[in-house]
Amino acid sequence: MLYQFKAPETFGIESQSILNFLDACEKEEVEIHSLELRRWDEKFVACTFAPFTERSMHRMYSSGKALCSLAFLFAMQDGLIGLDEPLVSVFADRVPEDLPEHMDQVTMYHVLTMSTGHDKDVFSIIKGSDDWVKSFMRIPLTCRPGSTYVYNNGTPHMVSEAVRLRTGKDLKTYLEEKLLSHMGETMDIRLTAQGEPDPSTISITIEAFGKLADFLYHHGSYQGKQLLRPELADMMGQCHIPTPADSRVPSEYVEKACNGYGFH
């Protein structure tokens, strides 16, 4: 996609407000690698800060979860996996003997929406084990699957491994084949000690990140080519489960900040 840059005011944003933001970051010693601003399907600010360039890879951290979910949706489109499949079915050969109550009811949908029934983030627990998948399924649930949202960094690994098992390809290979290669992009990802991709280490360029936003904005289409069916792409941004109110969120933003969790 080609961009013709216009003044921020064209998009209802004052140029001075952007400069004020950058000044505030400098004052607070916030290290910015790159910055892009887009609105109404157009990019109007794009810059990088030395020593980085527009082709520098950046670790996405939590944003990398979106790539895991997209890989899963492509696998769905290929007819290789479904949302209602239980973990104990997807990972049948790695189910622990001491399976907790209700764990057999946890589906891929629950994993994608972080509504597995765990009462806390389990990533630190599974990361210290020699089998992240088995360790995830061994942790007791305090709620029924699908009833409660809890932010959980352990779920992306389950999504990534489910994609690998069903497609026969690791997350990097599958995503590059299905999506990133069409954008002229690639990705990096580190492996765990067990040789499995760790989604928390996904790295892409800032331009690739913007292209992903375009892809979702256009309901799974990129430069006029429908890569992912619209009804699947739109699942990414839909509200799947309510998120609890957070006392740290100002009252005027509660409705927007707590309006539900999409696929991650």
mmCIF file of C-alpha atoms in Angstrom:
data_model
loop_
_atom_site.group_PDB
_atom_site.id
_atom_site.type_symbol
_atom_site.label_atom_id
_atom_site.label_comp_id
_atom_site.label_asym_id
_atom_site.label_seq_id
_atom_site.Cartn_x
_atom_site.Cartn_y
_atom_site.Cartn_z
ATOM 1 C CA MET A 1 0.000 0.000 0.000
ATOM 2 C CA LEU A 2 1.330 3.429 -0.944
ATOM 3 C CA TYR A 3 0.926 6.317 1.456
ATOM 4 C CA GLN A 4 0.814 9.998 0.637
ATOM 5 C CA PHE A 5 1.545 11.818 3.854
ATOM 6 C CA LYS A 6 -0.744 14.664 4.856
ATOM 7 C CA ALA A 7 -0.694 17.114 7.737
ATOM 8 C CA PRO A 8 -2.004 15.660 11.019
ATOM 9 C CA GLU A 9 -4.661 18.379 11.050
ATOM 10 C CA THR A 10 -6.230 16.626 8.046
ATOM 11 C CA PHE A 11 -7.061 13.797 10.432
ATOM 12 C CA GLY A 12 -8.312 15.974 13.262
ATOM 13 C CA ILE A 13 -5.056 15.886 15.215
ATOM 14 C CA GLU A 14 -2.959 18.957 16.023
ATOM 15 C CA SER A 15 0.696 18.755 14.975
ATOM 16 C CA GLN A 16 1.670 20.491 18.212
ATOM 17 C CA SER A 17 0.092 17.700 20.259
ATOM 18 C CA ILE A 18 2.421 15.202 18.600
ATOM 19 C CA LEU A 19 5.417 17.412 19.292
ATOM 20 C CA ASN A 20 4.254 17.777 22.917
ATOM 21 C CA PHE A 21 4.080 13.988 23.189
ATOM 22 C CA LEU A 22 7.637 13.604 21.893
ATOM 23 C CA ASP A 23 8.863 16.327 24.247
ATOM 24 C CA ALA A 24 7.188 14.571 27.178
ATOM 25 C CA CYS A 25 8.832 11.267 26.221
ATOM 26 C CA GLU A 26 12.214 12.948 26.111
ATOM 27 C CA LYS A 27 11.626 14.621 29.466
ATOM 28 C CA GLU A 28 10.563 11.339 31.082
ATOM 29 C CA GLU A 29 13.456 9.520 29.368
ATOM 30 C CA VAL A 30 11.112 7.176 27.543
ATOM 31 C CA GLU A 31 13.111 5.390 24.855
ATOM 32 C CA ILE A 32 11.197 5.341 21.577
ATOM 33 C CA HIS A 33 12.394 3.040 18.826
ATOM 34 C CA SER A 34 9.882 4.133 16.197
ATOM 35 C CA LEU A 35 6.550 5.884 15.872
ATOM 36 C CA GLU A 36 3.730 5.611 13.367
ATOM 37 C CA LEU A 37 0.328 7.259 13.501
ATOM 38 C CA ARG A 38 -2.555 6.154 11.269
ATOM 39 C CA ARG A 39 -6.173 7.168 11.011
ATOM 40 C CA TRP A 40 -8.918 6.466 8.510
ATOM 41 C CA ASP A 41 -6.740 3.990 6.644
ATOM 42 C CA GLU A 42 -3.921 6.493 6.139
ATOM 43 C CA LYS A 43 -0.519 6.905 7.720
ATOM 44 C CA PHE A 44 0.406 10.489 8.547
ATOM 45 C CA VAL A 45 3.389 10.151 10.880
ATOM 46 C CA ALA A 46 6.313 7.761 10.465
ATOM 47 C CA CYS A 47 9.698 8.113 12.108
ATOM 48 C CA THR A 48 12.466 6.062 13.664
ATOM 49 C CA PHE A 49 15.045 7.017 16.270
ATOM 50 C CA ALA A 50 18.749 6.160 16.003
ATOM 51 C CA PRO A 51 20.197 3.599 16.058
ATOM 52 C CA PHE A 52 17.006 1.988 14.747
ATOM 53 C CA THR A 53 15.781 2.069 11.158
ATOM 54 C CA GLU A 54 12.404 1.360 9.552
ATOM 55 C CA ARG A 55 13.591 -2.211 8.913
ATOM 56 C CA SER A 56 14.751 -2.870 12.467
ATOM 57 C CA MET A 57 13.037 -5.784 14.156
ATOM 58 C CA HIS A 58 11.173 -4.924 17.353
ATOM 59 C CA ARG A 59 10.029 -7.389 19.973
ATOM 60 C CA MET A 60 6.244 -7.128 20.109
ATOM 61 C CA TYR A 61 5.689 -8.554 23.599
ATOM 62 C CA SER A 62 1.916 -8.617 24.212
ATOM 63 C CA SER A 63 1.151 -7.469 20.667
ATOM 64 C CA GLY A 64 2.705 -10.705 19.462
ATOM 65 C CA LYS A 65 -0.362 -12.510 20.767
ATOM 66 C CA ALA A 66 -2.287 -11.117 17.804
ATOM 67 C CA LEU A 67 0.020 -12.965 15.417
ATOM 68 C CA CYS A 68 -0.614 -16.221 17.291
ATOM 69 C CA SER A 69 -4.358 -15.704 16.970
ATOM 70 C CA LEU A 70 -4.061 -14.900 13.270
ATOM 71 C CA ALA A 71 -2.088 -18.101 12.713
ATOM 72 C CA PHE A 72 -4.869 -20.023 14.445
ATOM 73 C CA LEU A 73 -7.526 -18.365 12.266
ATOM 74 C CA PHE A 74 -5.596 -19.267 9.124
ATOM 75 C CA ALA A 75 -5.454 -22.866 10.378
ATOM 76 C CA MET A 76 -9.229 -22.692 10.875
ATOM 77 C CA GLN A 77 -9.616 -21.436 7.323
ATOM 78 C CA ASP A 78 -7.537 -24.397 6.160
ATOM 79 C CA GLY A 79 -9.884 -26.728 8.028
ATOM 80 C CA LEU A 80 -7.150 -27.953 10.358
ATOM 81 C CA ILE A 81 -8.530 -26.905 13.753
ATOM 82 C CA GLY A 82 -11.677 -25.562 15.390
ATOM 83 C CA LEU A 83 -12.584 -23.177 18.195
ATOM 84 C CA ASP A 84 -14.589 -25.780 20.107
ATOM 85 C CA GLU A 85 -11.821 -28.376 20.230
ATOM 86 C CA PRO A 86 -10.785 -29.199 23.826
ATOM 87 C CA LEU A 87 -7.136 -28.901 24.811
ATOM 88 C CA VAL A 88 -7.164 -32.539 25.858
ATOM 89 C CA SER A 89 -8.033 -33.431 22.265
ATOM 90 C CA VAL A 90 -5.543 -31.124 20.574
ATOM 91 C CA PHE A 91 -2.742 -32.233 22.919
ATOM 92 C CA ALA A 92 -3.946 -35.780 23.506
ATOM 93 C CA ASP A 93 -0.434 -37.202 23.947
ATOM 94 C CA ARG A 94 0.566 -34.560 26.507
ATOM 95 C CA VAL A 95 -2.392 -34.668 28.900
ATOM 96 C CA PRO A 96 -1.115 -35.006 32.502
ATOM 97 C CA GLU A 97 -2.348 -37.895 34.637
ATOM 98 C CA ASP A 98 -3.339 -35.459 37.383
ATOM 99 C CA LEU A 99 -5.699 -33.429 35.170
ATOM 100 C CA PRO A 100 -7.514 -30.784 37.287
ATOM 101 C CA GLU A 101 -11.296 -30.604 37.478
ATOM 102 C CA HIS A 102 -12.916 -28.932 34.450
ATOM 103 C CA MET A 103 -9.643 -28.830 32.477
ATOM 104 C CA ASP A 104 -11.168 -31.308 30.041
ATOM 105 C CA GLN A 105 -13.743 -28.599 29.221
ATOM 106 C CA VAL A 106 -11.193 -25.943 28.244
ATOM 107 C CA THR A 107 -11.376 -25.321 24.496
ATOM 108 C CA MET A 108 -9.224 -23.406 22.045
ATOM 109 C CA TYR A 109 -11.831 -20.646 22.189
ATOM 110 C CA HIS A 110 -11.251 -20.295 25.939
ATOM 111 C CA VAL A 111 -7.509 -20.124 25.337
ATOM 112 C CA LEU A 112 -7.866 -17.457 22.636
ATOM 113 C CA THR A 113 -10.098 -15.313 24.862
ATOM 114 C CA MET A 114 -8.090 -15.875 28.062
ATOM 115 C CA SER A 115 -11.102 -17.380 29.792
ATOM 116 C CA THR A 116 -9.577 -20.744 30.670
ATOM 117 C CA GLY A 117 -10.679 -20.591 34.306
ATOM 118 C CA HIS A 118 -7.273 -19.823 35.798
ATOM 119 C CA ASP A 119 -7.306 -17.102 38.439
ATOM 120 C CA LYS A 120 -3.887 -15.686 37.528
ATOM 121 C CA ASP A 121 -1.252 -15.482 34.836
ATOM 122 C CA VAL A 122 0.391 -18.920 34.705
ATOM 123 C CA PHE A 123 3.320 -18.045 32.439
ATOM 124 C CA SER A 124 5.922 -17.982 35.209
ATOM 125 C CA ILE A 125 4.803 -21.466 36.267
ATOM 126 C CA ILE A 126 4.899 -23.137 32.866
ATOM 127 C CA LYS A 127 8.135 -21.360 31.905
ATOM 128 C CA GLY A 128 9.950 -23.158 34.710
ATOM 129 C CA SER A 129 8.826 -26.608 33.562
ATOM 130 C CA ASP A 130 10.253 -29.014 30.995
ATOM 131 C CA ASP A 131 6.894 -29.281 29.168
ATOM 132 C CA TRP A 132 4.959 -26.014 28.903
ATOM 133 C CA VAL A 133 1.835 -27.625 27.439
ATOM 134 C CA LYS A 134 1.540 -30.347 30.063
ATOM 135 C CA SER A 135 2.339 -27.862 32.826
ATOM 136 C CA PHE A 136 -0.435 -25.526 31.593
ATOM 137 C CA MET A 137 -3.007 -28.314 31.772
ATOM 138 C CA ARG A 138 -1.819 -29.368 35.216
ATOM 139 C CA ILE A 139 -2.560 -26.018 36.902
ATOM 140 C CA PRO A 140 -5.901 -26.099 38.807
ATOM 141 C CA LEU A 141 -8.811 -23.957 37.660
ATOM 142 C CA THR A 142 -10.719 -21.769 40.099
ATOM 143 C CA CYS A 143 -13.553 -20.881 37.705
ATOM 144 C CA ARG A 144 -15.501 -22.726 35.062
ATOM 145 C CA PRO A 145 -13.964 -22.313 31.608
ATOM 146 C CA GLY A 146 -15.533 -19.438 29.713
ATOM 147 C CA SER A 147 -16.958 -17.715 32.787
ATOM 148 C CA THR A 148 -14.192 -15.259 33.680
ATOM 149 C CA TYR A 149 -11.474 -13.305 31.881
ATOM 150 C CA VAL A 150 -7.994 -13.232 33.417
ATOM 151 C CA TYR A 151 -4.991 -11.895 31.513
ATOM 152 C CA ASN A 152 -2.792 -14.928 30.978
ATOM 153 C CA ASN A 153 0.548 -14.961 29.167
ATOM 154 C CA GLY A 154 0.514 -18.748 29.206
ATOM 155 C CA THR A 155 -2.241 -19.021 26.586
ATOM 156 C CA PRO A 156 -0.286 -17.842 23.498
ATOM 157 C CA HIS A 157 2.066 -20.802 23.817
ATOM 158 C CA MET A 158 -0.900 -23.169 23.732
ATOM 159 C CA VAL A 159 -2.183 -21.444 20.594
ATOM 160 C CA SER A 160 1.239 -21.551 18.947
ATOM 161 C CA GLU A 161 1.715 -25.237 19.723
ATOM 162 C CA ALA A 162 -1.793 -26.097 18.519
ATOM 163 C CA VAL A 163 -0.999 -24.422 15.196
ATOM 164 C CA ARG A 164 2.313 -26.280 14.941
ATOM 165 C CA LEU A 165 0.723 -29.649 15.641
ATOM 166 C CA ARG A 166 -2.158 -29.251 13.210
ATOM 167 C CA THR A 167 -0.293 -27.557 10.354
ATOM 168 C CA GLY A 168 3.010 -29.398 10.715
ATOM 169 C CA LYS A 169 4.767 -26.018 10.542
ATOM 170 C CA ASP A 170 6.144 -23.738 13.235
ATOM 171 C CA LEU A 171 4.540 -20.364 13.857
ATOM 172 C CA LYS A 172 7.134 -18.393 11.861
ATOM 173 C CA THR A 173 6.964 -20.623 8.790
ATOM 174 C CA TYR A 174 3.169 -20.797 8.754
ATOM 175 C CA LEU A 175 2.605 -17.052 9.276
ATOM 176 C CA GLU A 176 5.157 -16.087 6.665
ATOM 177 C CA GLU A 177 3.540 -18.447 4.189
ATOM 178 C CA LYS A 178 -0.042 -17.388 4.859
ATOM 179 C CA LEU A 179 0.327 -13.677 5.603
ATOM 180 C CA LEU A 180 3.676 -11.945 6.002
ATOM 181 C CA SER A 181 5.166 -12.954 2.646
ATOM 182 C CA HIS A 182 2.216 -11.255 0.927
ATOM 183 C CA MET A 183 3.245 -8.060 2.712
ATOM 184 C CA GLY A 184 6.933 -8.371 1.895
ATOM 185 C CA GLU A 185 7.625 -8.977 5.571
ATOM 186 C CA THR A 186 9.089 -11.639 7.836
ATOM 187 C CA MET A 187 9.315 -12.283 11.586
ATOM 188 C CA ASP A 188 11.752 -13.547 14.173
ATOM 189 C CA ILE A 189 10.960 -15.731 17.162
ATOM 190 C CA ARG A 190 13.104 -17.466 19.763
ATOM 191 C CA LEU A 191 12.764 -21.083 20.805
ATOM 192 C CA THR A 192 12.228 -22.465 24.296
ATOM 193 C CA ALA A 193 14.668 -24.914 25.841
ATOM 194 C CA GLN A 194 12.377 -27.637 24.475
ATOM 195 C CA GLY A 195 12.746 -26.292 20.932
ATOM 196 C CA GLU A 196 9.227 -24.810 20.732
ATOM 197 C CA PRO A 197 8.582 -21.221 19.550
ATOM 198 C CA ASP A 198 8.036 -18.742 22.397
ATOM 199 C CA PRO A 199 5.343 -16.255 21.248
ATOM 200 C CA SER A 200 6.466 -13.644 23.782
ATOM 201 C CA THR A 201 9.652 -13.195 21.731
ATOM 202 C CA ILE A 202 7.999 -12.440 18.369
ATOM 203 C CA SER A 203 9.751 -9.587 16.556
ATOM 204 C CA ILE A 204 8.641 -7.714 13.419
ATOM 205 C CA THR A 205 9.298 -4.306 11.870
ATOM 206 C CA ILE A 206 7.195 -1.258 12.676
ATOM 207 C CA GLU A 207 6.085 -1.249 9.039
ATOM 208 C CA ALA A 208 4.909 -4.862 9.344
ATOM 209 C CA PHE A 209 2.923 -3.910 12.425
ATOM 210 C CA GLY A 210 1.212 -1.154 10.480
ATOM 211 C CA LYS A 211 0.481 -3.542 7.621
ATOM 212 C CA LEU A 212 -1.193 -5.922 10.073
ATOM 213 C CA ALA A 213 -3.426 -3.073 11.181
ATOM 214 C CA ASP A 214 -4.323 -2.406 7.538
ATOM 215 C CA PHE A 215 -5.037 -6.099 7.030
ATOM 216 C CA LEU A 216 -7.488 -6.188 9.928
ATOM 217 C CA TYR A 217 -8.993 -2.809 9.005
ATOM 218 C CA HIS A 218 -9.817 -4.304 5.617
ATOM 219 C CA HIS A 219 -11.363 -7.447 7.130
ATOM 220 C CA GLY A 220 -8.607 -9.871 6.149
ATOM 221 C CA SER A 221 -7.724 -8.279 2.810
ATOM 222 C CA TYR A 222 -4.345 -6.850 1.858
ATOM 223 C CA GLN A 223 -3.867 -4.730 -1.258
ATOM 224 C CA GLY A 224 -7.124 -6.046 -2.658
ATOM 225 C CA LYS A 225 -6.334 -9.730 -2.056
ATOM 226 C CA GLN A 226 -8.552 -11.561 0.434
ATOM 227 C CA LEU A 227 -6.091 -13.629 2.465
ATOM 228 C CA LEU A 228 -8.361 -14.470 5.395
ATOM 229 C CA ARG A 229 -12.127 -14.749 5.213
ATOM 230 C CA PRO A 230 -13.768 -11.568 6.600
ATOM 231 C CA GLU A 231 -15.801 -13.388 9.244
ATOM 232 C CA LEU A 232 -12.594 -14.920 10.621
ATOM 233 C CA ALA A 233 -10.547 -11.717 10.502
ATOM 234 C CA ASP A 234 -13.307 -9.800 12.259
ATOM 235 C CA MET A 235 -13.155 -12.212 15.216
ATOM 236 C CA MET A 236 -9.906 -10.510 16.210
ATOM 237 C CA GLY A 237 -11.597 -7.297 17.304
ATOM 238 C CA GLN A 238 -14.939 -8.555 18.502
ATOM 239 C CA CYS A 239 -15.907 -8.529 22.170
ATOM 240 C CA HIS A 240 -15.870 -12.172 23.245
ATOM 241 C CA ILE A 241 -15.940 -11.860 27.018
ATOM 242 C CA PRO A 242 -16.425 -8.875 29.376
ATOM 243 C CA THR A 243 -13.338 -7.539 31.091
ATOM 244 C CA PRO A 244 -13.578 -6.445 34.731
ATOM 245 C CA ALA A 245 -13.492 -2.796 35.693
ATOM 246 C CA ASP A 246 -10.112 -1.520 36.838
ATOM 247 C CA SER A 247 -9.985 1.129 39.562
ATOM 248 C CA ARG A 248 -6.914 2.638 37.869
ATOM 249 C CA VAL A 249 -8.940 3.541 34.765
ATOM 250 C CA PRO A 250 -10.503 7.052 34.882
ATOM 251 C CA SER A 251 -14.300 6.886 35.000
ATOM 252 C CA GLU A 252 -14.719 8.570 31.609
ATOM 253 C CA TYR A 253 -12.715 5.765 29.968
ATOM 254 C CA VAL A 254 -14.191 2.748 31.783
ATOM 255 C CA GLU A 255 -16.701 1.940 29.048
ATOM 256 C CA LYS A 256 -13.973 1.827 26.387
ATOM 257 C CA ALA A 257 -11.305 0.188 28.530
ATOM 258 C CA CYS A 258 -13.518 -2.578 29.876
ATOM 259 C CA ASN A 259 -15.668 -3.359 26.864
ATOM 260 C CA GLY A 260 -14.475 -6.910 26.366
ATOM 261 C CA TYR A 261 -11.529 -8.948 25.188
ATOM 262 C CA GLY A 262 -10.878 -10.053 21.620
ATOM 263 C CA PHE A 263 -8.662 -12.838 20.345
ATOM 264 C CA HIS A 264 -5.090 -12.628 21.669
#
